[in-house]
mmCIF file of C-alpha atoms in Angstrom:
data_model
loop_
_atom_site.group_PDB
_atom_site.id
_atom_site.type_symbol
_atom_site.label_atom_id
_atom_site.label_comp_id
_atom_site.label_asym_id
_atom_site.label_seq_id
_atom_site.Cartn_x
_atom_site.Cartn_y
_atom_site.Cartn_z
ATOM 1 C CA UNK A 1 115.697 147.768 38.331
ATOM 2 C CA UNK A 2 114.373 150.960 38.734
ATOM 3 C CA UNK A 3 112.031 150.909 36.153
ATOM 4 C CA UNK A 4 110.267 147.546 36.860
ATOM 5 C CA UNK A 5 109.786 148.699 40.285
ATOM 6 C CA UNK A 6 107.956 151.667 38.862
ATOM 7 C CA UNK A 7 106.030 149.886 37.089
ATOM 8 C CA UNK A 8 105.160 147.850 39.845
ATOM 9 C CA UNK A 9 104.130 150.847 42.303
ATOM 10 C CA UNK A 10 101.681 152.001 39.217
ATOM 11 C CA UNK A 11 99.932 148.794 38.701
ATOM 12 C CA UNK A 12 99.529 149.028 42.566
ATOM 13 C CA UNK A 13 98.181 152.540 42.405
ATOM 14 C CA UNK A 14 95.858 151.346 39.833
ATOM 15 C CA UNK A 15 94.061 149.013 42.191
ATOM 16 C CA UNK A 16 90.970 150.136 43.922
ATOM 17 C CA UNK A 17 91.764 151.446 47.779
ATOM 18 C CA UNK A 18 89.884 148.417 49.431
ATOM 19 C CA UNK A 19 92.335 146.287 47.271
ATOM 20 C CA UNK A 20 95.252 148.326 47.935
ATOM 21 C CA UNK A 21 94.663 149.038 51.630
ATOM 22 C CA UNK A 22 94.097 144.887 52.258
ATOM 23 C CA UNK A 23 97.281 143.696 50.569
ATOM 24 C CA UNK A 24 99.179 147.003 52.526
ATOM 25 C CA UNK A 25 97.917 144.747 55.807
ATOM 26 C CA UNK A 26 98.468 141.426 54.723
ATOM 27 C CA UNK A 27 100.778 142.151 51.789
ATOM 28 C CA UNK A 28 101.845 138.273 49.896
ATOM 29 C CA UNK A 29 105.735 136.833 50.744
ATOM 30 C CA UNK A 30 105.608 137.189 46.663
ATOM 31 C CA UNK A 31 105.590 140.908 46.912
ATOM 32 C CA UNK A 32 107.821 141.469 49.917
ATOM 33 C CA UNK A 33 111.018 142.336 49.198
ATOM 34 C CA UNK A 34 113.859 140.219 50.702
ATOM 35 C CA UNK A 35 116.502 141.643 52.604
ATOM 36 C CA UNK A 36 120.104 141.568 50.675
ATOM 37 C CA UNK A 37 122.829 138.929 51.580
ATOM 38 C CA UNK A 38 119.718 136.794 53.618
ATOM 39 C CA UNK A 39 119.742 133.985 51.282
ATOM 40 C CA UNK A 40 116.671 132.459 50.594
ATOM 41 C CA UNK A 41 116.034 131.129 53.927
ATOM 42 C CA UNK A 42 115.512 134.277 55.526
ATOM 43 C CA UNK A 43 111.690 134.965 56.450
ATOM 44 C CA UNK A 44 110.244 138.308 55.138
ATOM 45 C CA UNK A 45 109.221 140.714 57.895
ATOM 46 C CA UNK A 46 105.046 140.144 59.300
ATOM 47 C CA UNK A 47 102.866 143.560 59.590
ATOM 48 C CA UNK A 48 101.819 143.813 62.952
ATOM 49 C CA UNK A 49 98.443 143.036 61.437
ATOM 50 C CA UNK A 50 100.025 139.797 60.055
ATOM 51 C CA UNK A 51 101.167 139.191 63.477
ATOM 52 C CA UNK A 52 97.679 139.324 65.198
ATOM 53 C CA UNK A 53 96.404 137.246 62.394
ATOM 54 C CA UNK A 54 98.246 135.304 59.871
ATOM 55 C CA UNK A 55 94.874 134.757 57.453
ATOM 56 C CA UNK A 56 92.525 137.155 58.171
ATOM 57 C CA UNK A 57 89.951 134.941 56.358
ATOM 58 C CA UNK A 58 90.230 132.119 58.550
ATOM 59 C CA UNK A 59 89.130 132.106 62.388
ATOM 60 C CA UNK A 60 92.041 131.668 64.894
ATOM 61 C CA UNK A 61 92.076 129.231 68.405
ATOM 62 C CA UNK A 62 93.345 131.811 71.214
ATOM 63 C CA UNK A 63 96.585 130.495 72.383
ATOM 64 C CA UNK A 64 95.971 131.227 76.286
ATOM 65 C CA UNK A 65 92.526 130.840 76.552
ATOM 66 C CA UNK A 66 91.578 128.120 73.794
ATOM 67 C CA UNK A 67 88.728 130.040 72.531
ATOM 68 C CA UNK A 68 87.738 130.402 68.581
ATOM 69 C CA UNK A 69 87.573 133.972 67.231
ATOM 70 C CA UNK A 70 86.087 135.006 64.264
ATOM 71 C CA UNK A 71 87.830 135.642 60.664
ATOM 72 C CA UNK A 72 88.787 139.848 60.817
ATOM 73 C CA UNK A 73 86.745 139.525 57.404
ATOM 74 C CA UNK A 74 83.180 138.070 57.001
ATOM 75 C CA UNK A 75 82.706 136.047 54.540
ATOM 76 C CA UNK A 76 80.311 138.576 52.206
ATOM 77 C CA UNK A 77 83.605 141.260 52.905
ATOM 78 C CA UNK A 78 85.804 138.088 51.689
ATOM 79 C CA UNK A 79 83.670 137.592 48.731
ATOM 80 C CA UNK A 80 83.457 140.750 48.213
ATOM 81 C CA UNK A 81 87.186 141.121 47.607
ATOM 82 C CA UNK A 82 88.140 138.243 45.846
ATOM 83 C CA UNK A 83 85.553 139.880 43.215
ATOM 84 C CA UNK A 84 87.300 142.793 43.349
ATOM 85 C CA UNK A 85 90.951 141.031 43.086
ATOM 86 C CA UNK A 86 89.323 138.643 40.485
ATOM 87 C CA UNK A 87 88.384 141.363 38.007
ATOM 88 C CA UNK A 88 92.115 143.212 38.802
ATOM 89 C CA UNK A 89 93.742 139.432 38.394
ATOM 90 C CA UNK A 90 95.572 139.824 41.318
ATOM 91 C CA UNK A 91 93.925 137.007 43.160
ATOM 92 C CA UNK A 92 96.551 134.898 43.609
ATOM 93 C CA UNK A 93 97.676 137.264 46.129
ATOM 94 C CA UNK A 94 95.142 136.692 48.414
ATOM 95 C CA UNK A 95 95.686 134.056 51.418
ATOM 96 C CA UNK A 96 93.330 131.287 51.411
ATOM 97 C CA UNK A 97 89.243 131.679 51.873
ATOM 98 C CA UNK A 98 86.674 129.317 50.901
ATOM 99 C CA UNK A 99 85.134 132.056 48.650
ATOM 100 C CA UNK A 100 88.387 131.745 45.913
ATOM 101 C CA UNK A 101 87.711 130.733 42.634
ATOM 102 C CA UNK A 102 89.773 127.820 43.108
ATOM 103 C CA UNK A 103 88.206 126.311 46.624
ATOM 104 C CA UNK A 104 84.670 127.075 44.925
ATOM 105 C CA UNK A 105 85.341 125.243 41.824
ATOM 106 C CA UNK A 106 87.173 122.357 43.820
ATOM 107 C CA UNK A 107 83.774 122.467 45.931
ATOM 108 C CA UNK A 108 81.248 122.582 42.735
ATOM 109 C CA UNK A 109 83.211 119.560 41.819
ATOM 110 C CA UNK A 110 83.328 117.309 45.115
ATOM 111 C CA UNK A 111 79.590 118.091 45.636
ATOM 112 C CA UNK A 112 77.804 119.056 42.187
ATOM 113 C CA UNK A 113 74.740 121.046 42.033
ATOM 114 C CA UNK A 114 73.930 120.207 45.824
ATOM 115 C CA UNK A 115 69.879 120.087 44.206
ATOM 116 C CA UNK A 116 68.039 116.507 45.072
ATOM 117 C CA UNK A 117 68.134 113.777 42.236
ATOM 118 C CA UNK A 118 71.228 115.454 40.573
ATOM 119 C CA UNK A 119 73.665 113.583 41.740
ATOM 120 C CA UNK A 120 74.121 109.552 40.270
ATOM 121 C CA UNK A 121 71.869 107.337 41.563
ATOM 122 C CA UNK A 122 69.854 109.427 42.940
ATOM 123 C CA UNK A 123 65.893 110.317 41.867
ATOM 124 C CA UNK A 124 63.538 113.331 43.034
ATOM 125 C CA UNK A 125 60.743 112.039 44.694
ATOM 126 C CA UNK A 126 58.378 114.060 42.690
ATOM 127 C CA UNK A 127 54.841 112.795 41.806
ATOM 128 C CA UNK A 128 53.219 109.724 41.219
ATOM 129 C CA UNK A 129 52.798 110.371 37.047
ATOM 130 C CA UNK A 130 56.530 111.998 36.717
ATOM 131 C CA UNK A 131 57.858 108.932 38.166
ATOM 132 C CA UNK A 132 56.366 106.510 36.348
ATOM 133 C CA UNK A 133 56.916 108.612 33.046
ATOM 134 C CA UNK A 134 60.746 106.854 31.966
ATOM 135 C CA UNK A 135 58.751 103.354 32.234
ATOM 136 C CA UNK A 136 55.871 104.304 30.221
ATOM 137 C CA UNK A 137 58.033 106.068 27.774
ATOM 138 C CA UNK A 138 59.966 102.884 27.906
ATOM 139 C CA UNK A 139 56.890 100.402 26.937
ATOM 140 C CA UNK A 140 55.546 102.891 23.931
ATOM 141 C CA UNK A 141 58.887 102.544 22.754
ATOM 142 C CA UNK A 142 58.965 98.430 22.401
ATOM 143 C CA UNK A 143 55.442 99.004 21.484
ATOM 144 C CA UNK A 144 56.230 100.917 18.617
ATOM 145 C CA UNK A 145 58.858 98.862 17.879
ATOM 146 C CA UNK A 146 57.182 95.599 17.735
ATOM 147 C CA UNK A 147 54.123 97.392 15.942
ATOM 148 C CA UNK A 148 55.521 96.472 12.315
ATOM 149 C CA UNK A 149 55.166 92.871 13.401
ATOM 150 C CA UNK A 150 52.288 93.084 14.984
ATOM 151 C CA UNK A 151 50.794 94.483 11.950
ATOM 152 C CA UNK A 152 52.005 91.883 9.870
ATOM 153 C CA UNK A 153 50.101 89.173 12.558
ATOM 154 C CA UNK A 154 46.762 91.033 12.249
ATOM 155 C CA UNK A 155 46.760 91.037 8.241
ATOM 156 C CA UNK A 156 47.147 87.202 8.528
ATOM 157 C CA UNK A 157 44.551 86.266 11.194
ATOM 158 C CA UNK A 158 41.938 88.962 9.575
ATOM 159 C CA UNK A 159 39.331 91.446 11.813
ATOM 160 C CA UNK A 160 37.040 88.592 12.641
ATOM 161 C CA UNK A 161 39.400 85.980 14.014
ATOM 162 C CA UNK A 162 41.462 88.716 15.962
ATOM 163 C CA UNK A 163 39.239 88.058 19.511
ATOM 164 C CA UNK A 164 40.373 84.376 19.005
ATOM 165 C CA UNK A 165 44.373 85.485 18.331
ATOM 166 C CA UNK A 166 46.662 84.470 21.597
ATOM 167 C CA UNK A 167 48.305 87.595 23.681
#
């Protein structure tokens, strides 16, 4: 028991101080110890920083007043260490921002590229010639298509009688 807990304290040490210092703050119910003979109900002891804000990456409603305040971290600082927690793969220890891997995939998906004419159904404006270009493409395609045919017609009805040849 000794041992793993060790080894525990060293991969902590390892982590840079920004890392360290925001999981000392807001450290994850995963790494909190539990107290012995509590059972599993028993609720693991809240920082006093925990207490003024349970996510410090989401903005809290003031219980007397009614009032928003901000998220303690800005969302470049929240960005900034999820990088840092990605590349140490201890983000799963984080509490919940939009700037996770998981909540920005999630959003990629729902939304897609977010760039005009990307999405299905939809077309960029664009001009006049690039919008017509699929339906021109289009008609040189059956043109070419039909061409062995038409080939075949003008062999038949010879160069003279071809001004007399329906369309």
């Amino acid at each position: 028991m000794a041992a793993l807990s060790q080894k525990h304290i060293q991969l902590a040490l390892a982590l840079p101080p920004r890392l360290r210092t925001f999981l000392a703050r807001y450290p994850p119910a995963a790494i909190l110890p539990t107290a012995p003979g509590a059972g599993a109900s028993a609720e693991t002891p809240k920082t006093a920083y925990q207490e003024e804000t349970p996510n410090p990456f989401q903005p809290l409603k003031h219980p007397a007043t009614g009032k928003w305040h901000d998220p303690k971290y800005s969302l470049r600082r929240q960005a900034e260490i999820v990088k840092i927690a990605r590349e140490h793969g201890v983000e799963e220890l984080l509490p919940f921002t939009v700037k996770g891997t998981e909540e920005r995939l999630r959003k990629r998906v729902e939304l897609g590229l977010r760039v005009k004419g990307t999405g299905v159904g939809e077309q960029v404006k664009g001009h006049k010639h690039e919008r017509q270009l699929v339906s021109k493409m289009e008609k040189k395609r059956k043109a070419m298509l039909e061409m062995p045919d038409l080939i075949r017609e003008w062999k038949k009805v010879g160069k003279r009688n071809w001004t007399k040849f329906p369309k």
